[in-house]
Amino acid sequence: MSKPFVIANARIVDPASNHDAPGAVLVEDGVITGITNGAPQGIPDGAETYDAQGLVVAPGLIDMRVFTGEPGHEYRETLASAAAAAAAGGVTSFVLMPDTTPVIDDGALVDFILRRAGAKASVNILPAAAITRGLRGEEITEFGLLKEAGAVALTDGRESIQSAGLLRAAFTYARNFDLPVIHHLAERTLVGDGVMNEGALATISGLKGIPVEAETIPLARDLQLAALTGVRYHAAQVSTGAAVEQLALAKRRLSTVSAGVSINNLSLNENDVAPYRSFFKLSPPLRSEDDRRAVIDGLNSGAIDTIHSGHDPQDTEVKRQPFAEASDGAIGLETLLAAALRLLHSGDVPLFTLLRAMTSRPAELLGLASGRIAVGAPADLIIFDPEFPWVVKDMALRSRSRNSAFEGARMQGAVMHTFVAGRPVFSHAATAEGADA
Amino acid sequence: MATSSPASGTGGQGVARPAFRHRHLLGISQLNQYEIVDLLDRAEAMIPISRQERKILPTLSGKTQINLFFENSTRTQSSFEIAGKRLGAQVTNMSVKTSSVAKGETLIDTAATLNAMRPDVIIVRHGASGAVELLSQKVGCSVINAGDGAHEHPTQALLDALTMRQHKGRLAGLTVAICGDIANSRVARSNLLLLGAMQARTRVVAPRTLLPRGIEMLATEVFTDMRQGLEGADVVMMLRLQHERANGRMIPSVREYYHFYGLDEEKLSFAKPDAIVMHPGPMNRGVEIDPAIADGPRSVITEQVEMGVAVRMAVLDTLLADREAQP
């Protein structure tokens, strides 16, 4: 196995234990075997030392919502290119959405993903399996066999199941196998032909709007069905203040429900769309500034549990189109931490809250041993400089697609080193940004 | 700024004007009131050319104009074609059915291909809001928006304004009621922007299902009752109701729509006695307008068509003549 090493002179930040203090982390055989305050102690012979130079050492990020193009659309993204982007962004594990061609709705395909990931990917790829065959929202898949094959969760990815009866059956059967269900919220007839947040801006732009209720009506249904069935339910992504209110209310009674938010909905609002910038065409759409403030409050209050990138590679052909005709989605693995740190620097969200939503909380929801700095936990670790200034340049990104909503953005905070099970998988010094900085 | 005042109604031939600062005409939203007045003055000066026997003012001789229409529109396309030809330009019509766009080529590829043929101006109509602006970013020539989705149709608003000015002598202070399918209308948006910039009082009149959220940002007043909306209006502008809207989702039936929102003699009697009736065409007689009104003495609908040619001549001349002055 790998040689033991020590990350010394670090600011260790572990949200799971509310620990934020100088110290050192010892890693042996891919596992954290020691954490000391101050100078390292009890170092085994031959251990290498990384000098963290006072930077933050945190658990590697766990991203709950990532799309790739493998299998079926490898020109958009492969598992290997997504993993490279993840490593550069400090993401050591991500939940892979089943929206591929073919759809991941069969145990053999889960197995394919795990074998491909094991052979090609530098970070942990956690496959989620489809709730319904072909993501058609009609028949449920083989939850038990999918779990045996290695699926960590059930989700229909970009699709939202419309039938309450089918959802009830899926929730009930998922509980049978103790699988979490992650569900995207979009009431199809209210979304209609809508392409951005409904309101004055959409009207002036001549674009069809998507009302807030397209999210809150399915959320209300899902929360009632979660209460009825006892399923571990995760609202894939909420974007509105009204949804945050519903979640806060539901969480008073139910410990089995949780919710995620895209970094895009925390960082951007509907004004970023103008004029017709299709890289900002997302689902859910970027909402009003009031809604953005409300989801930030929801993150701080605990109504929202997790932050994800929603990484969704789309090629130029489908993205550089008139706004209404362009595909939804933006890449985000490499910019996730930096964009999240904007909320720290703006004073909106404390560091523990941000990191918890991308480390220990996803780990709890998915039943993972990672997401914390603790003796015995996997050595999925990042070293990051919360102040490092850089500019997002699309051509420097590792994703095969270029549809970043943060293209040209000035960031404060960058990942310097990423370790997966003790293996170094990314070093900032070796990159172009590192060289010209 | 310009020497003419916004309320000026006279043709400005011979008056030194500042160079037009825009390469494209993508929307009324890009124009200030002085530029609007300037374009209207230039258009007014173009009217006599179309009325003379030899209808030619060859300022664009040797220039290439491409009409690129992704949506069918005989009326607007022929208006631009005639305007270009009267200025001496070489005009090529490209309709989507005969082009590679039908074979799945992207808009940007189309733009690059046409650009390589070195046209001087491309007139574009497209079904998606913002599509014309996107295309304009990819070509080296001027682009004129002939209608994009539910966003803008600037030459329509200019020709409507010219028609109003011809009849009323001014735009400022006029009360203009725009009636019908506001939600899906680019004509309504461009008119609201233009009339707002010219200090006219704008009203939108429609059933609530055809009023988009936030429309009060664009219109002075919002009405759901036609009689109240027309009360004291100087101009009544009717919009076309697409038949597919009256399918029980937005509007229950044509019959109910006509009853409450169709312009007939009785509803029109609430407007000023000298109010004019406008329609961008093509009309649905018996859906949004009584045939007797459409063809009656207060209708200026055919005059709008004539002003359309003058406005498009003026826009072409302005964009291309000013291009010539630049290196």
Short mmCIF file of N, CA, C and O in Angstrom, two decimals, chain B residues 233-322:
data_model
loop_
_atom_site.label_atom_id
_atom_site.label_comp_id
_atom_site.label_asym_id
_atom_site.label_seq_id
_atom_site.Cartn_x
_atom_site.Cartn_y
_atom_site.Cartn_z
N ALA B 233 -59.20 56.74 -25.42
CA ALA B 233 -57.96 56.42 -26.13
C ALA B 233 -57.87 57.16 -27.46
O ALA B 233 -58.88 57.36 -28.14
N ASP B 234 -56.65 57.58 -27.83
CA ASP B 234 -56.40 58.19 -29.14
C ASP B 234 -56.13 57.14 -30.19
O ASP B 234 -56.37 57.35 -31.37
N VAL B 235 -55.54 56.03 -29.74
CA VAL B 235 -55.16 54.96 -30.67
C VAL B 235 -55.59 53.63 -30.06
O VAL B 235 -55.35 53.38 -28.88
N VAL B 236 -56.24 52.80 -30.89
CA VAL B 236 -56.60 51.45 -30.46
C VAL B 236 -55.81 50.48 -31.34
O VAL B 236 -56.00 50.45 -32.56
N MET B 237 -54.90 49.74 -30.70
CA MET B 237 -54.08 48.80 -31.46
C MET B 237 -54.50 47.38 -31.09
O MET B 237 -54.40 46.97 -29.94
N MET B 238 -55.01 46.67 -32.09
CA MET B 238 -55.45 45.30 -31.85
C MET B 238 -54.31 44.34 -32.21
O MET B 238 -53.57 44.57 -33.16
N LEU B 239 -54.19 43.25 -31.44
CA LEU B 239 -53.18 42.24 -31.74
C LEU B 239 -53.86 40.98 -32.25
O LEU B 239 -55.01 40.69 -31.90
N ARG B 240 -53.14 40.25 -33.04
CA ARG B 240 -53.67 39.01 -33.58
C ARG B 240 -53.74 37.95 -32.47
O ARG B 240 -52.81 37.79 -31.69
N LEU B 241 -54.85 37.25 -32.41
CA LEU B 241 -54.97 36.12 -31.48
C LEU B 241 -54.69 34.84 -32.26
O LEU B 241 -55.42 34.50 -33.19
N GLN B 242 -53.60 34.15 -31.89
CA GLN B 242 -53.32 32.87 -32.56
C GLN B 242 -54.47 31.91 -32.23
O GLN B 242 -54.86 31.79 -31.08
N HIS B 243 -54.94 31.23 -33.27
CA HIS B 243 -56.07 30.33 -33.05
C HIS B 243 -55.78 29.28 -31.99
O HIS B 243 -56.64 28.89 -31.23
N GLU B 244 -54.49 28.85 -31.93
CA GLU B 244 -54.18 27.78 -30.98
C GLU B 244 -54.26 28.24 -29.52
O GLU B 244 -54.28 27.43 -28.62
N ARG B 245 -54.32 29.57 -29.29
CA ARG B 245 -54.49 30.03 -27.91
C ARG B 245 -55.95 29.83 -27.44
O ARG B 245 -56.19 29.79 -26.25
N ALA B 246 -56.85 29.79 -28.39
CA ALA B 246 -58.26 29.66 -28.02
C ALA B 246 -58.66 28.19 -27.99
O ALA B 246 -59.66 27.79 -28.57
N ASN B 247 -57.85 27.38 -27.32
CA ASN B 247 -58.11 25.94 -27.32
C ASN B 247 -58.53 25.44 -25.96
O ASN B 247 -58.46 24.26 -25.66
N GLY B 248 -58.92 26.37 -25.08
CA GLY B 248 -59.37 25.93 -23.76
C GLY B 248 -58.28 25.98 -22.71
O GLY B 248 -58.52 25.68 -21.55
N ARG B 249 -57.05 26.36 -23.09
CA ARG B 249 -55.99 26.47 -22.08
C ARG B 249 -55.84 27.92 -21.61
O ARG B 249 -55.74 28.17 -20.42
N MET B 250 -55.79 28.82 -22.56
CA MET B 250 -55.67 30.24 -22.20
C MET B 250 -57.01 30.95 -22.37
O MET B 250 -57.34 31.85 -21.60
N ILE B 251 -57.73 30.56 -23.40
CA ILE B 251 -59.00 31.18 -23.76
C ILE B 251 -59.96 30.03 -24.06
O ILE B 251 -59.60 29.10 -24.78
N PRO B 252 -61.19 30.07 -23.50
CA PRO B 252 -62.08 28.92 -23.72
C PRO B 252 -62.56 28.80 -25.16
O PRO B 252 -62.67 27.69 -25.67
N SER B 253 -62.83 29.91 -25.81
CA SER B 253 -63.36 29.81 -27.17
C SER B 253 -63.21 31.16 -27.87
O SER B 253 -63.09 32.20 -27.22
N VAL B 254 -63.23 31.12 -29.19
CA VAL B 254 -63.20 32.34 -29.99
C VAL B 254 -64.45 33.17 -29.69
O VAL B 254 -64.40 34.39 -29.59
N ARG B 255 -65.56 32.47 -29.50
CA ARG B 255 -66.83 33.16 -29.26
C ARG B 255 -66.76 34.03 -28.01
O ARG B 255 -67.12 35.21 -28.02
N GLU B 256 -66.25 33.41 -26.92
CA GLU B 256 -66.15 34.18 -25.69
C GLU B 256 -65.13 35.32 -25.84
O GLU B 256 -65.33 36.44 -25.35
N TYR B 257 -64.02 35.03 -26.52
CA TYR B 257 -62.99 36.06 -26.70
C TYR B 257 -63.56 37.24 -27.46
O TYR B 257 -63.37 38.40 -27.08
N TYR B 258 -64.23 36.95 -28.55
CA TYR B 258 -64.78 38.05 -29.36
C TYR B 258 -65.80 38.86 -28.57
O TYR B 258 -65.84 40.09 -28.65
N HIS B 259 -66.58 38.15 -27.76
CA HIS B 259 -67.61 38.83 -26.99
C HIS B 259 -67.00 39.87 -26.04
O HIS B 259 -67.50 40.99 -25.94
N PHE B 260 -65.90 39.49 -25.39
CA PHE B 260 -65.33 40.39 -24.38
C PHE B 260 -64.19 41.26 -24.91
O PHE B 260 -63.96 42.34 -24.41
N TYR B 261 -63.46 40.75 -25.90
CA TYR B 261 -62.24 41.47 -26.31
C TYR B 261 -62.18 41.79 -27.80
O TYR B 261 -61.22 42.41 -28.26
N GLY B 262 -63.16 41.36 -28.57
CA GLY B 262 -63.17 41.72 -29.98
C GLY B 262 -63.56 43.19 -30.15
O GLY B 262 -64.43 43.69 -29.43
N LEU B 263 -62.90 43.87 -31.09
CA LEU B 263 -63.20 45.29 -31.28
C LEU B 263 -64.39 45.45 -32.21
O LEU B 263 -64.32 45.10 -33.39
N ASP B 264 -65.49 45.93 -31.64
CA ASP B 264 -66.66 46.22 -32.46
C ASP B 264 -67.06 47.68 -32.26
O ASP B 264 -66.42 48.41 -31.48
N GLU B 265 -68.09 48.09 -32.95
CA GLU B 265 -68.51 49.50 -32.93
C GLU B 265 -68.81 49.97 -31.51
O GLU B 265 -68.44 51.07 -31.10
N GLU B 266 -69.46 49.09 -30.75
CA GLU B 266 -69.90 49.47 -29.41
C GLU B 266 -68.69 49.71 -28.49
O GLU B 266 -68.61 50.72 -27.79
N LYS B 267 -67.73 48.82 -28.53
CA LYS B 267 -66.55 48.99 -27.66
C LYS B 267 -65.71 50.18 -28.13
O LYS B 267 -65.19 50.95 -27.33
N LEU B 268 -65.62 50.31 -29.46
CA LEU B 268 -64.83 51.42 -30.00
C LEU B 268 -65.42 52.77 -29.62
O LEU B 268 -64.70 53.77 -29.54
N SER B 269 -66.73 52.81 -29.34
CA SER B 269 -67.37 54.08 -29.01
C SER B 269 -66.84 54.67 -27.70
O SER B 269 -67.04 55.84 -27.42
N PHE B 270 -66.15 53.85 -26.90
CA PHE B 270 -65.57 54.37 -25.66
C PHE B 270 -64.29 55.16 -25.93
O PHE B 270 -63.86 55.96 -25.11
N ALA B 271 -63.64 54.89 -27.06
CA ALA B 271 -62.43 55.64 -27.41
C ALA B 271 -62.82 57.04 -27.87
O ALA B 271 -64.00 57.35 -28.06
N LYS B 272 -61.80 57.91 -28.06
CA LYS B 272 -62.09 59.25 -28.54
C LYS B 272 -62.75 59.17 -29.92
O LYS B 272 -62.48 58.25 -30.68
N PRO B 273 -63.59 60.16 -30.25
CA PRO B 273 -64.29 60.10 -31.55
C PRO B 273 -63.32 60.05 -32.74
O PRO B 273 -63.64 59.45 -33.76
N ASP B 274 -62.15 60.65 -32.57
CA ASP B 274 -61.20 60.63 -33.69
C ASP B 274 -60.12 59.56 -33.52
O ASP B 274 -59.06 59.63 -34.14
N ALA B 275 -60.39 58.58 -32.67
CA ALA B 275 -59.39 57.53 -32.44
C ALA B 275 -59.15 56.74 -33.72
O ALA B 275 -60.07 56.50 -34.50
N ILE B 276 -57.89 56.36 -33.92
CA ILE B 276 -57.58 55.50 -35.08
C ILE B 276 -57.43 54.05 -34.60
O ILE B 276 -57.12 53.78 -33.45
N VAL B 277 -57.69 53.13 -35.53
CA VAL B 277 -57.63 51.70 -35.23
C VAL B 277 -56.47 51.10 -36.02
O VAL B 277 -56.37 51.30 -37.24
N MET B 278 -55.60 50.38 -35.30
CA MET B 278 -54.42 49.80 -35.93
C MET B 278 -54.39 48.28 -35.70
O MET B 278 -54.99 47.76 -34.76
N HIS B 279 -53.66 47.60 -36.56
CA HIS B 279 -53.48 46.14 -36.42
C HIS B 279 -52.21 45.78 -37.18
O HIS B 279 -52.04 46.21 -38.32
N PRO B 280 -51.29 45.01 -36.56
CA PRO B 280 -50.05 44.68 -37.26
C PRO B 280 -50.24 43.66 -38.38
O PRO B 280 -49.33 43.48 -39.20
N GLY B 281 -51.40 43.01 -38.40
CA GLY B 281 -51.68 42.03 -39.43
C GLY B 281 -50.87 40.76 -39.21
O GLY B 281 -49.90 40.76 -38.49
N PRO B 282 -51.26 39.68 -39.82
CA PRO B 282 -52.53 39.52 -40.53
C PRO B 282 -53.71 39.42 -39.57
O PRO B 282 -53.57 38.87 -38.50
N MET B 283 -54.83 39.98 -39.99
CA MET B 283 -56.00 40.06 -39.11
C MET B 283 -56.81 38.77 -39.11
O MET B 283 -56.87 38.06 -40.10
N ASN B 284 -57.43 38.50 -37.96
CA ASN B 284 -58.47 37.48 -37.90
C ASN B 284 -59.79 38.22 -37.78
O ASN B 284 -60.21 38.58 -36.67
N ARG B 285 -60.45 38.46 -38.89
CA ARG B 285 -61.74 39.16 -38.81
C ARG B 285 -62.73 38.28 -38.08
O ARG B 285 -62.81 37.08 -38.32
N GLY B 286 -63.45 38.86 -37.15
CA GLY B 286 -64.42 38.08 -36.38
C GLY B 286 -63.82 37.38 -35.18
O GLY B 286 -64.51 36.70 -34.44
N VAL B 287 -62.50 37.51 -34.97
CA VAL B 287 -61.86 36.95 -33.77
C VAL B 287 -61.47 38.09 -32.85
O VAL B 287 -61.94 38.17 -31.71
N GLU B 288 -60.61 38.98 -33.35
CA GLU B 288 -60.24 40.12 -32.52
C GLU B 288 -60.82 41.43 -33.05
O GLU B 288 -60.72 42.45 -32.39
N ILE B 289 -61.39 41.39 -34.26
CA ILE B 289 -61.88 42.65 -34.82
C ILE B 289 -63.07 42.40 -35.74
O ILE B 289 -63.09 41.42 -36.50
N ASP B 290 -64.04 43.28 -35.62
CA ASP B 290 -65.23 43.24 -36.48
C ASP B 290 -64.81 43.69 -37.89
O ASP B 290 -64.14 44.72 -38.03
N PRO B 291 -65.17 42.93 -38.93
CA PRO B 291 -64.77 43.31 -40.29
C PRO B 291 -65.17 44.75 -40.64
O PRO B 291 -64.43 45.45 -41.34
N ALA B 292 -66.30 45.21 -40.10
CA ALA B 292 -66.75 46.57 -40.41
C ALA B 292 -65.78 47.62 -39.86
O ALA B 292 -65.61 48.69 -40.44
N ILE B 293 -65.12 47.31 -38.74
CA ILE B 293 -64.13 48.23 -38.18
C ILE B 293 -62.83 48.12 -38.97
O ILE B 293 -62.20 49.13 -39.33
N ALA B 294 -62.44 46.88 -39.26
CA ALA B 294 -61.17 46.65 -39.94
C ALA B 294 -61.14 47.39 -41.27
O ALA B 294 -60.10 47.92 -41.68
N ASP B 295 -62.26 47.41 -41.96
CA ASP B 295 -62.31 48.03 -43.28
C ASP B 295 -62.99 49.39 -43.24
O ASP B 295 -63.27 49.99 -44.28
N GLY B 296 -63.24 49.89 -42.02
CA GLY B 296 -63.99 51.12 -41.88
C GLY B 296 -63.13 52.37 -41.92
O GLY B 296 -61.90 52.30 -42.09
N PRO B 297 -63.75 53.53 -41.76
CA PRO B 297 -63.04 54.81 -41.94
C PRO B 297 -61.98 55.10 -40.89
O PRO B 297 -61.07 55.88 -41.14
N ARG B 298 -62.09 54.49 -39.72
CA ARG B 298 -61.09 54.80 -38.68
C ARG B 298 -59.89 53.87 -38.73
O ARG B 298 -58.92 54.05 -38.01
N SER B 299 -59.98 52.87 -39.59
CA SER B 299 -58.88 51.92 -39.71
C SER B 299 -57.74 52.53 -40.51
O SER B 299 -57.95 53.10 -41.59
N VAL B 300 -56.52 52.44 -40.00
CA VAL B 300 -55.34 52.91 -40.74
C VAL B 300 -54.43 51.72 -41.06
O VAL B 300 -53.23 51.87 -41.24
N ILE B 301 -55.05 50.56 -41.16
CA ILE B 301 -54.26 49.32 -41.25
C ILE B 301 -53.46 49.24 -42.55
O ILE B 301 -52.29 48.86 -42.54
N THR B 302 -54.05 49.65 -43.66
CA THR B 302 -53.27 49.59 -44.91
C THR B 302 -52.20 50.69 -44.94
O THR B 302 -51.14 50.49 -45.51
N GLU B 303 -52.49 51.78 -44.27
CA GLU B 303 -51.47 52.84 -44.18
C GLU B 303 -50.25 52.36 -43.39
O GLU B 303 -49.11 52.73 -43.69
N GLN B 304 -50.50 51.52 -42.37
CA GLN B 304 -49.38 50.96 -41.61
C GLN B 304 -48.45 50.19 -42.55
O GLN B 304 -47.23 50.25 -42.42
N VAL B 305 -49.04 49.49 -43.51
CA VAL B 305 -48.22 48.70 -44.44
C VAL B 305 -47.34 49.65 -45.28
O VAL B 305 -46.15 49.40 -45.48
N GLU B 306 -47.93 50.75 -45.71
CA GLU B 306 -47.15 51.71 -46.51
C GLU B 306 -46.02 52.31 -45.67
O GLU B 306 -44.87 52.42 -46.13
N MET B 307 -46.32 52.67 -44.42
CA MET B 307 -45.29 53.24 -43.54
C MET B 307 -44.20 52.21 -43.26
O MET B 307 -43.04 52.56 -43.02
N GLY B 308 -44.58 50.94 -43.31
CA GLY B 308 -43.60 49.87 -43.07
C GLY B 308 -42.46 49.93 -44.07
O GLY B 308 -41.28 49.80 -43.70
N VAL B 309 -42.78 50.15 -45.33
CA VAL B 309 -41.74 50.24 -46.35
C VAL B 309 -40.85 51.46 -46.07
O VAL B 309 -39.61 51.37 -46.12
N ALA B 310 -41.46 52.57 -45.74
CA ALA B 310 -40.69 53.80 -45.49
C ALA B 310 -39.75 53.62 -44.29
O ALA B 310 -38.58 54.00 -44.34
N VAL B 311 -40.28 53.03 -43.22
CA VAL B 311 -39.46 52.81 -42.02
C VAL B 311 -38.29 51.88 -42.34
O VAL B 311 -37.15 52.13 -41.94
N ARG B 312 -38.55 50.84 -43.09
CA ARG B 312 -37.48 49.87 -43.37
C ARG B 312 -36.43 50.46 -44.31
O ARG B 312 -35.24 50.19 -44.17
N MET B 313 -36.89 51.31 -45.24
CA MET B 313 -35.91 52.04 -46.07
C MET B 313 -35.03 52.91 -45.19
O MET B 313 -33.80 52.94 -45.33
N ALA B 314 -35.66 53.60 -44.25
CA ALA B 314 -34.89 54.51 -43.39
C ALA B 314 -33.90 53.75 -42.52
O ALA B 314 -32.76 54.17 -42.34
N VAL B 315 -34.33 52.61 -41.98
CA VAL B 315 -33.45 51.83 -41.11
C VAL B 315 -32.27 51.28 -41.92
O VAL B 315 -31.11 51.38 -41.50
N LEU B 316 -32.57 50.75 -43.10
CA LEU B 316 -31.49 50.22 -43.95
C LEU B 316 -30.51 51.32 -44.32
O LEU B 316 -29.28 51.15 -44.21
N ASP B 317 -31.04 52.44 -44.73
CA ASP B 317 -30.20 53.56 -45.15
C ASP B 317 -29.34 54.05 -43.99
O ASP B 317 -28.14 54.29 -44.14
N THR B 318 -29.95 54.15 -42.82
CA THR B 318 -29.23 54.65 -41.65
C THR B 318 -28.09 53.72 -41.24
O THR B 318 -26.97 54.14 -41.03
N LEU B 319 -28.41 52.42 -41.15
CA LEU B 319 -27.38 51.48 -40.70
C LEU B 319 -26.27 51.36 -41.73
O LEU B 319 -25.09 51.35 -41.40
N LEU B 320 -26.62 51.28 -43.02
CA LEU B 320 -25.61 51.00 -44.04
C LEU B 320 -24.85 52.25 -44.44
O LEU B 320 -23.64 52.18 -44.66
N ALA B 321 -25.53 53.39 -44.49
CA ALA B 321 -24.83 54.62 -44.85
C ALA B 321 -23.80 54.95 -43.77
O ALA B 321 -22.68 55.32 -44.05
N ASP B 322 -24.20 54.76 -42.50
CA ASP B 322 -23.27 55.06 -41.43
C ASP B 322 -22.14 54.04 -41.34
O ASP B 322 -21.05 54.35 -40.88
#
